[in-house]
Coordinates of C-alpha atoms in Angstrom, one line a residue:
Chain D
X1 CA 1.8 -17.3 59.8
X2 CA 0.8 -20.1 57.6
X3 CA 4.0 -22.4 57.6
X4 CA 6.2 -23.6 60.2
X5 CA 9.2 -25.4 58.7
X6 CA 11.0 -26.5 61.8
X7 CA 9.2 -28.0 64.9
X8 CA 12.5 -29.0 66.6
X9 CA 15.6 -29.4 65.2
X10 CA 17.4 -32.7 65.6
X11 CA 20.4 -32.3 68.0
X12 CA 23.7 -32.5 66.6
X13 CA 25.7 -35.7 67.3
X14 CA 22.4 -37.6 68.4
X15 CA 21.3 -40.8 66.7
X16 CA 18.4 -39.9 64.5
X17 CA 15.2 -41.6 65.9
X18 CA 12.3 -42.4 63.8
X19 CA 10.1 -40.2 66.1
X20 CA 12.2 -37.1 65.8
X21 CA 12.6 -37.5 62.1
X22 CA 9.0 -37.9 61.6
X23 CA 8.3 -34.6 63.5
X24 CA 10.5 -32.7 61.2
X25 CA 9.5 -34.4 57.9
X26 CA 5.8 -34.2 58.7
X27 CA 6.1 -30.3 58.7
X28 CA 7.3 -30.3 55.2
X29 CA 5.0 -32.9 53.9
X30 CA 2.0 -31.1 55.5
X31 CA 2.9 -27.7 53.9
X32 CA 3.3 -29.5 50.6
X33 CA 0.1 -31.4 50.7
X34 CA -2.5 -28.3 50.5
X35 CA -0.8 -25.7 52.6
X36 CA 1.3 -23.8 50.2
X37 CA 0.0 -20.1 50.3
X38 CA 1.0 -16.7 49.2
X39 CA 3.6 -16.4 52.1
X40 CA 5.6 -19.3 50.6
X41 CA 5.5 -18.5 47.1
X42 CA 7.6 -16.2 44.9
X43 CA 6.2 -12.7 43.7
X44 CA 5.4 -12.5 40.3
X45 CA 5.5 -16.3 39.4
X46 CA 2.0 -16.7 38.2
X47 CA 2.2 -16.1 34.4
X48 CA -0.6 -16.6 31.9
X49 CA 0.4 -20.3 31.5
X50 CA -0.1 -20.9 35.0
X51 CA -3.7 -19.7 35.1
X52 CA -6.6 -22.1 34.2
X53 CA -8.7 -20.9 31.4
X54 CA -11.8 -19.0 32.4
X55 CA -10.4 -18.6 35.9
X56 CA -10.3 -14.8 35.7
X57 CA -12.8 -14.0 32.9
X58 CA -14.9 -15.4 30.2
X59 CA -15.5 -13.8 26.7
X60 CA -18.6 -14.6 24.5
X61 CA -18.8 -13.0 21.1
X62 CA -22.1 -13.2 19.3
X63 CA -21.5 -12.5 15.5
X64 CA -23.9 -11.5 12.8
X65 CA -26.6 -9.9 15.0
X66 CA -29.5 -8.8 12.6
X67 CA -33.1 -8.1 12.7
X68 CA -34.9 -11.3 13.3
X69 CA -36.1 -13.2 9.9
X70 CA -39.6 -13.2 11.4
X71 CA -39.9 -9.3 10.9
X72 CA -38.7 -9.0 7.5
X73 CA -41.0 -8.6 4.5
X74 CA -39.6 -8.8 1.1
X75 CA -40.6 -8.0 -2.5
X76 CA -42.8 -4.9 -1.7
X77 CA -40.3 -2.2 -2.0
X78 CA -38.3 -2.5 -5.2
X79 CA -34.6 -2.5 -4.2
X80 CA -35.1 -1.6 -0.4
X81 CA -34.0 -4.1 2.0
X82 CA -36.1 -6.9 3.4
X83 CA -37.3 -5.1 6.3
X84 CA -40.0 -4.5 8.8
X85 CA -43.0 -2.9 7.6
X86 CA -45.9 -0.8 9.4
X87 CA -48.1 -3.9 8.6
X88 CA -46.0 -6.2 10.9
X89 CA -45.2 -3.6 13.6
X90 CA -47.7 -3.3 16.3
X91 CA -45.9 -0.6 18.4
X92 CA -43.6 -0.9 21.6
X93 CA -40.6 -2.8 22.1
X94 CA -40.2 -5.7 19.7
X95 CA -37.9 -8.6 20.9
X96 CA -35.3 -9.3 18.5
X97 CA -33.1 -12.2 19.9
X98 CA -32.1 -13.7 23.2
X99 CA -29.1 -15.5 24.4
X100 CA -29.2 -17.6 27.7
X101 CA -25.7 -17.9 29.0
X102 CA -24.0 -21.0 30.6
X103 CA -20.8 -21.1 32.8
X104 CA -20.7 -17.9 33.9
X105 CA -19.6 -16.9 37.3
X106 CA -20.6 -14.1 39.9
X107 CA -18.7 -10.8 39.0
X108 CA -19.1 -8.1 36.5
X109 CA -20.0 -8.1 33.0
X110 CA -18.8 -5.8 30.3
X111 CA -21.3 -5.5 27.3
X112 CA -20.8 -3.9 23.9
X113 CA -23.2 -3.9 20.9
X114 CA -22.5 -2.4 17.4
X115 CA -24.4 -2.7 14.1
X116 CA -25.4 -0.6 11.1
X117 CA -29.0 0.4 10.5
X118 CA -31.4 1.7 7.8
X119 CA -34.8 3.2 8.2
X120 CA -37.0 4.7 5.6
X121 CA -37.5 8.4 6.7
X122 CA -40.1 9.3 4.1
X123 CA -43.0 11.5 5.6
X124 CA -40.5 11.8 8.7
X125 CA -41.6 15.5 9.4
X126 CA -45.2 14.3 9.9
X127 CA -44.2 11.3 11.7
X128 CA -41.0 11.9 13.8
X129 CA -39.7 8.9 13.0
X130 CA -36.6 7.2 14.5
X131 CA -35.2 3.8 15.8
X132 CA -33.9 3.0 19.2
X133 CA -32.5 -0.1 20.8
X134 CA -32.4 -1.8 24.2
X135 CA -30.4 -4.7 25.9
X136 CA -31.8 -6.4 29.1
X137 CA -30.3 -8.8 31.4
X138 CA -33.0 -11.1 33.1
X139 CA -35.6 -8.6 32.0
X140 CA -33.9 -5.6 33.5
X141 CA -32.7 -2.8 31.2
X142 CA -29.1 -2.5 31.1
X143 CA -28.5 -0.4 28.1
X144 CA -30.7 1.8 26.0
X145 CA -30.0 4.1 23.1
X146 CA -31.8 7.5 22.4
X147 CA -33.6 7.8 19.1
X148 CA -31.6 7.8 15.9
X149 CA -33.1 10.1 13.3
X150 CA -30.9 9.9 10.4
X151 CA -31.4 7.2 7.8
X152 CA -28.2 5.5 8.2
X153 CA -27.3 5.2 11.9
X154 CA -24.6 2.9 13.5
X155 CA -26.2 2.0 16.9
X156 CA -23.9 1.4 19.5
X157 CA -24.3 0.4 23.2
X158 CA -21.9 -0.2 26.2
X159 CA -22.7 -1.4 29.7
X160 CA -21.1 -2.6 32.8
X161 CA -23.1 -4.3 35.5
X162 CA -22.8 -7.1 38.0
X163 CA -24.2 -10.4 37.8
X164 CA -24.7 -13.4 40.0
X165 CA -24.2 -16.1 37.5
X166 CA -26.0 -17.3 34.2
X167 CA -28.9 -15.4 32.9
X168 CA -30.6 -14.1 29.5
X169 CA -29.5 -11.3 27.6
X170 CA -32.1 -9.9 25.1
X171 CA -31.9 -7.3 22.4
X172 CA -35.0 -5.1 21.7
X173 CA -35.8 -2.4 19.1
X174 CA -38.5 0.2 18.8
X175 CA -39.7 2.3 15.7
X176 CA -42.5 4.8 16.1
X177 CA -45.8 4.2 14.1
X178 CA -46.8 6.6 11.4
X179 CA -49.8 8.8 11.6
X180 CA -52.5 6.9 10.0
X181 CA -53.5 9.9 7.6
X182 CA -50.0 10.0 6.2
X183 CA -49.1 6.4 5.8
X184 CA -52.3 4.6 4.9
X185 CA -50.8 3.7 1.4
X186 CA -47.3 2.6 2.8
X187 CA -48.1 0.0 5.3
X188 CA -46.3 -2.8 3.4
X189 CA -43.3 -0.7 2.5
X190 CA -40.0 -1.4 4.0
X191 CA -39.5 0.7 7.0
X192 CA -36.5 -0.6 9.3
X193 CA -33.6 -3.1 9.0
X194 CA -30.5 -3.5 11.0
X195 CA -27.7 -6.0 10.4
X196 CA -23.9 -6.7 10.5
X197 CA -24.1 -6.5 14.4
X198 CA -21.7 -8.0 17.1
X199 CA -22.6 -8.4 20.7
X200 CA -19.5 -8.6 23.0
X201 CA -20.0 -10.2 26.7
X202 CA -17.0 -10.3 28.9
X203 CA -17.7 -11.8 32.5
X204 CA -15.1 -11.0 34.9
X205 CA -14.8 -13.3 38.0
X206 CA -15.3 -11.6 41.4
Chain I
X1 CA -0.8 -36.4 41.6
X2 CA 1.7 -34.1 43.3
X3 CA 0.9 -35.2 46.9
X4 CA 3.3 -36.9 49.2
X5 CA 1.8 -40.0 50.5
X6 CA 4.4 -41.9 52.2
X7 CA 4.0 -43.0 55.7
X8 CA 6.0 -42.1 58.8
X9 CA 8.8 -44.5 60.1
X10 CA 7.5 -46.6 63.0
X11 CA 8.7 -45.2 66.3
X12 CA 11.7 -47.2 67.5
X13 CA 12.7 -47.9 63.9
X14 CA 16.4 -47.6 63.0
X15 CA 16.4 -44.9 60.6
X16 CA 18.8 -46.0 57.5
X17 CA 20.0 -44.1 54.6
X18 CA 17.9 -45.8 52.1
X19 CA 14.7 -45.3 53.6
X20 CA 15.6 -41.7 54.5
X21 CA 16.5 -41.1 50.8
X22 CA 13.3 -42.5 49.8
X23 CA 11.3 -40.0 51.8
X24 CA 13.2 -37.0 50.3
X25 CA 13.0 -38.6 46.9
X26 CA 9.2 -38.4 47.3
X27 CA 9.3 -34.6 48.0
X28 CA 11.6 -34.2 44.8
X29 CA 9.2 -36.1 42.8
X30 CA 6.1 -34.0 43.9
X31 CA 7.7 -30.6 43.4
X32 CA 9.6 -31.1 40.2
X33 CA 8.1 -29.7 37.1
X34 CA 7.2 -31.8 34.0
X35 CA 4.5 -34.1 32.8
X36 CA 2.4 -35.1 35.6
X37 CA 4.5 -33.8 38.4
X38 CA 5.2 -30.5 39.9
X39 CA 2.8 -28.5 42.3
X40 CA -0.6 -28.3 41.3
X41 CA -4.0 -27.3 42.7
X42 CA -3.9 -29.9 45.4
X43 CA -0.7 -28.4 46.9
X44 CA -2.2 -24.9 47.3
X45 CA -4.6 -23.8 50.0
X46 CA -7.4 -21.6 49.4
X47 CA -6.7 -17.9 48.6
X48 CA -3.1 -18.7 48.2
X49 CA -2.8 -16.5 45.4
X50 CA -2.7 -12.6 45.8
X51 CA -1.9 -9.8 43.4
X52 CA 1.8 -10.0 44.5
X53 CA 2.0 -13.6 42.9
X54 CA 0.9 -12.5 39.4
X55 CA 3.6 -11.5 36.9
X56 CA 3.0 -7.7 36.7
X57 CA 5.9 -6.8 34.4
X58 CA 4.2 -4.6 31.5
X59 CA 5.4 -2.4 28.7
X60 CA 3.8 0.5 30.4
X61 CA 0.2 0.1 29.2
X62 CA -0.8 -2.6 31.8
X63 CA -0.3 -5.3 29.3
X64 CA 1.1 -8.1 31.2
X65 CA -0.4 -10.7 29.0
X66 CA -2.5 -12.5 31.8
X67 CA -5.6 -10.6 30.4
X68 CA -4.6 -7.6 28.5
X69 CA -1.8 -8.4 25.8
X70 CA -1.5 -5.2 24.0
X71 CA -3.2 -1.9 23.0
X72 CA -2.7 0.8 20.4
X73 CA -4.7 4.0 19.5
X74 CA -4.3 6.5 16.6
X75 CA -5.8 9.7 15.9
X76 CA -5.5 11.8 12.7
X77 CA -5.4 15.0 14.9
X78 CA -8.3 16.7 12.9
X79 CA -11.3 18.3 14.5
X80 CA -14.5 18.9 12.7
X81 CA -13.1 20.6 9.7
X82 CA -10.0 20.6 7.2
X83 CA -10.8 17.1 6.2
X84 CA -10.2 15.1 2.8
X85 CA -12.9 14.7 0.2
X86 CA -13.5 11.3 -1.3
X87 CA -15.3 10.8 -4.7
X88 CA -17.5 8.1 -5.5
X89 CA -16.5 5.6 -8.2
X90 CA -17.9 3.1 -10.7
X91 CA -17.8 -0.4 -9.4
X92 CA -14.5 -1.6 -10.7
X93 CA -12.5 0.7 -8.5
X94 CA -10.9 -0.6 -5.2
X95 CA -11.9 1.4 -2.1
X96 CA -9.8 4.3 -0.9
X97 CA -7.8 4.0 2.2
X98 CA -9.0 6.4 4.8
X99 CA -5.7 8.1 4.7
X100 CA -6.2 11.9 5.3
X101 CA -5.4 14.7 7.6
X102 CA -1.6 14.5 7.5
X103 CA -1.5 11.8 10.2
X104 CA -2.3 8.5 8.9
X105 CA -5.1 7.2 11.0
X106 CA -4.3 3.5 10.9
X107 CA -2.8 1.2 13.2
X108 CA 0.7 -0.4 12.5
X109 CA 2.9 -2.9 14.3
X110 CA 6.5 -2.9 13.1
X111 CA 7.3 -6.1 14.7
X112 CA 3.8 -7.4 14.3
X113 CA 1.5 -8.1 17.0
X114 CA 0.6 -11.7 17.8
X115 CA -3.0 -12.7 17.9
X116 CA -2.7 -16.1 19.6
X117 CA -5.0 -18.8 19.5
X118 CA -8.1 -18.0 21.9
X119 CA -7.1 -14.4 21.9
X120 CA -9.6 -11.6 21.1
X121 CA -8.8 -8.5 18.9
X122 CA -11.3 -5.6 19.6
X123 CA -11.3 -2.6 17.3
X124 CA -13.2 0.5 17.8
X125 CA -13.3 3.5 15.5
X126 CA -14.9 6.9 14.8
X127 CA -15.3 9.1 12.0
X128 CA -16.4 12.8 11.7
X129 CA -18.3 13.4 8.4
X130 CA -17.8 17.1 7.7
X131 CA -20.1 17.3 4.6
X132 CA -21.4 15.5 1.6
X133 CA -22.3 16.9 -2.0
X134 CA -25.3 15.2 -3.2
X135 CA -27.0 15.4 -6.5
X136 CA -30.7 15.4 -5.6
X137 CA -31.5 14.7 -9.3
X138 CA -30.0 11.4 -9.1
X139 CA -30.8 10.1 -5.7
X140 CA -33.9 9.9 -3.2
X141 CA -33.3 8.9 0.3
X142 CA -36.7 7.0 0.4
X143 CA -37.0 5.5 -2.9
X144 CA -37.4 2.0 -4.1
X145 CA -35.2 2.2 -7.4
X146 CA -31.7 0.8 -7.4
X147 CA -30.0 4.3 -7.2
X148 CA -31.9 5.2 -4.1
X149 CA -31.0 5.2 -0.4
X150 CA -27.3 6.1 -1.2
X151 CA -24.7 5.2 1.5
X152 CA -21.1 5.4 1.9
X153 CA -19.3 2.5 3.5
X154 CA -16.3 2.7 5.6
X155 CA -14.8 -0.9 6.4
X156 CA -11.8 -2.4 8.0
X157 CA -8.8 -3.9 6.4
X158 CA -5.7 -5.8 8.0
X159 CA -2.3 -6.8 6.8
X160 CA -1.2 -10.1 8.5
X161 CA 1.7 -10.8 5.9
X162 CA 4.4 -8.3 6.9
X163 CA 5.4 -4.8 8.1
X164 CA 5.7 -3.8 4.3
X165 CA 2.1 -3.3 4.6
X166 CA 1.5 -4.0 0.9
X167 CA -1.2 -6.8 1.4
X168 CA -4.2 -5.4 2.9
X169 CA -7.3 -7.7 3.0
X170 CA -10.6 -7.4 4.7
X171 CA -10.7 -8.5 8.3
X172 CA -12.6 -11.6 9.2
X173 CA -16.5 -11.5 8.9
X174 CA -16.2 -8.5 6.6
X175 CA -16.6 -8.9 2.6
X176 CA -14.9 -6.9 0.1
X177 CA -18.1 -5.5 -1.5
X178 CA -17.1 -7.1 -4.8
X179 CA -19.2 -10.1 -4.8
X180 CA -21.5 -10.4 -8.1
X181 CA -25.2 -9.9 -8.0
X182 CA -27.4 -9.4 -10.8
X183 CA -26.0 -6.1 -12.7
X184 CA -24.5 -5.2 -9.3
X185 CA -21.7 -6.1 -7.0
X186 CA -21.4 -5.8 -3.3
X187 CA -21.7 -7.9 -0.1
X188 CA -24.1 -9.5 1.9
X189 CA -25.2 -7.6 5.2
X190 CA -24.0 -10.7 7.0
X191 CA -20.6 -10.1 5.8
X192 CA -20.5 -6.4 6.9
X193 CA -19.7 -7.0 10.5
X194 CA -16.8 -4.4 10.2
X195 CA -18.8 -1.8 8.2
X196 CA -19.7 1.7 9.3
X197 CA -22.5 3.4 7.2
X198 CA -22.3 7.2 6.3
X199 CA -25.6 8.6 4.9
X200 CA -25.2 10.5 1.8
X201 CA -27.7 13.0 2.3
X202 CA -30.8 13.2 4.4
X203 CA -34.6 13.7 4.1
X204 CA -36.3 16.8 5.1
X205 CA -39.6 16.6 3.6
X206 CA -42.3 19.3 4.2
X207 CA -44.4 18.1 1.1
X208 CA -43.6 21.0 -0.9
X209 CA -39.8 21.7 -0.9
X210 CA -37.0 19.8 -2.3
X211 CA -37.1 16.8 0.1
X212 CA -33.3 15.9 0.0
X213 CA -30.5 17.8 1.4
X214 CA -26.8 17.5 1.7
X215 CA -25.8 16.3 5.3
X216 CA -23.1 17.7 7.5
X217 CA -21.3 17.4 10.7
X218 CA -22.1 13.8 11.7
X219 CA -20.0 11.7 14.1
X220 CA -20.2 7.9 13.8
X221 CA -18.6 5.0 15.5
X222 CA -18.5 1.4 15.3
X223 CA -16.9 -1.6 16.9
X224 CA -15.6 -4.9 15.6
X225 CA -14.3 -8.0 17.5
X226 CA -12.7 -11.2 16.5
X227 CA -11.6 -14.3 18.6
X228 CA -9.0 -16.3 17.1
X229 CA -10.2 -20.1 16.9
X230 CA -7.8 -21.0 14.0
X231 CA -5.6 -22.8 16.3
X232 CA -2.5 -20.8 14.9
X233 CA -1.2 -17.4 15.8
X234 CA -1.9 -14.7 13.5
X235 CA 0.5 -11.8 13.4
X236 CA -1.2 -8.4 12.8
X237 CA 1.2 -5.8 11.1
X238 CA -1.5 -3.2 10.4
X239 CA -5.3 -2.4 10.4
X240 CA -6.8 0.5 8.3
X241 CA -10.3 1.9 7.2
X242 CA -11.1 2.2 3.7
X243 CA -14.1 4.1 2.2
X244 CA -16.2 3.1 -0.8
X245 CA -19.2 4.7 -2.3
X246 CA -21.9 5.1 -3.4
X247 CA -23.8 2.0 -2.4
X248 CA -27.6 1.2 -2.0
X249 CA -29.5 -1.6 -0.4
X250 CA -30.4 -4.9 -2.4
X251 CA -32.9 -7.2 -1.0
X252 CA -33.2 -11.1 -1.1
X253 CA -35.2 -10.9 -4.2
X254 CA -32.4 -9.0 -6.0
X255 CA -29.6 -11.0 -4.5
X256 CA -31.3 -14.4 -4.6
X257 CA -30.0 -14.8 -1.1
X258 CA -30.5 -12.1 1.7
X259 CA -29.9 -8.3 2.0
X260 CA -27.0 -6.8 0.8
X261 CA -25.1 -3.6 -0.2
X262 CA -24.4 -3.1 -3.8
X263 CA -23.2 -0.8 -6.5
X264 CA -25.0 -0.9 -9.7
X265 CA -22.9 -2.0 -12.5
X266 CA -24.1 0.3 -15.3
X267 CA -25.2 3.4 -13.5
X268 CA -22.9 6.4 -14.4
X269 CA -24.6 8.5 -11.7
X270 CA -22.5 6.6 -9.1
X271 CA -19.6 8.6 -9.9
X272 CA -18.6 12.2 -8.9
X273 CA -20.3 12.3 -5.6
X274 CA -18.2 13.4 -2.7
X275 CA -18.0 13.0 1.1
X276 CA -15.4 14.9 3.3
X277 CA -14.1 13.1 6.3
X278 CA -12.3 15.1 9.1
X279 CA -11.4 13.6 12.4
X280 CA -10.8 9.9 12.4
X281 CA -9.7 7.5 15.3
X282 CA -9.1 4.0 15.9
X283 CA -8.2 1.9 18.7
X284 CA -7.2 -1.8 19.1
X285 CA -7.2 -4.1 22.1
X286 CA -5.6 -7.5 22.0
X287 CA -6.5 -9.5 25.1
X288 CA -7.1 -13.2 26.2
X289 CA -10.6 -14.4 25.5
X290 CA -10.5 -16.6 28.6

């Protein structure tokens, strides 16, 4: 039991001595000065206004996530998007963007990513084209899509994982290369673009 | 600072009323609420708050306001068939509300739902595309011309005016697809953060046969979030999907800016194409952002 309001009651009809008063009063003062706990407070008193911001969770929303400008080629493909081309895609997973967080606490993270995408599926029966996306936390894969094969997909990823504090969240994408025989004439034609994306990151404190 | 810092009486001192009252006044001062007074972090020991201390009163959905404020879901109760056909239009027409299947798949709050400063609104929606009817003589999926790579767009609008729901506008970070480009109108891709894309056909190319075919039976899902950082409360009365088509890509050379979706101003082929949507669902979560 954390509190003890009464040490020894002052006896009725006695003169109040300083020592006796001090003994009783110090109990109250000691509890109020850093000793109040859940046995001494009402149930249901803690409403939102009494809770410090970020005490329970922190939300980070990254808006307008799109293919990094360094991957975009323009002007080669009529009215097609500025986009990734075969000439500037060397295969494998491409790092699109990273976010290094600050102020996160040990606990869990809920992560959501949503965007729209387009890819040029010309000659796709020969090349089995598709696009896929991946999210990593400090280099560990936390979410990965399968291949999207339709020309206008809406990539979507959700992940929940534990963290020990701040780190780096990265978005990757991959797009298979063509067979050389089929696409030697289309090396600089637009192939892939994604945009209109948002990355939602909710850190709940342990 | 709400700590009580008075000193004890010196033993042997005569305790008089005035001095006694001053001791209890100090307690009153430390514990009375108000600016600069009242119990605070210094008064509580570690782990002094347990689940019982939280105000757990809710409306039945776990929304006590501490983290979760409100939730709402809607489903038009259709499956994969029996949907509504939407027809593509020329650029001067407004988009159609996705308003089909007998049950209106839009979220509404009769009394309005407050999105306070530093609250976040999260909307997730999905649509089942039953079929499209595509004219392959007009479109190619992989072409470079201004009527190629056709796509329908479904995006979000909200009404933050009243429960009459007569003032629908695009949600934040979503354009209305009516900005002017050269010989076209649409929106930059950066302003399509609440936009779902629906392909108008797909490519099946064996080098010999007709390469473009109608698409059918495709489920799509999308998400959009918004943190209110305006400093004032926004009251939301409704959120709905709208559909427009047919759009195509524009690049930075065409827009003079960046990638965009657009309808061509003077191409009659944009009219008369159809897409049929069946099941449609939408859910919204209002919660504290921190």
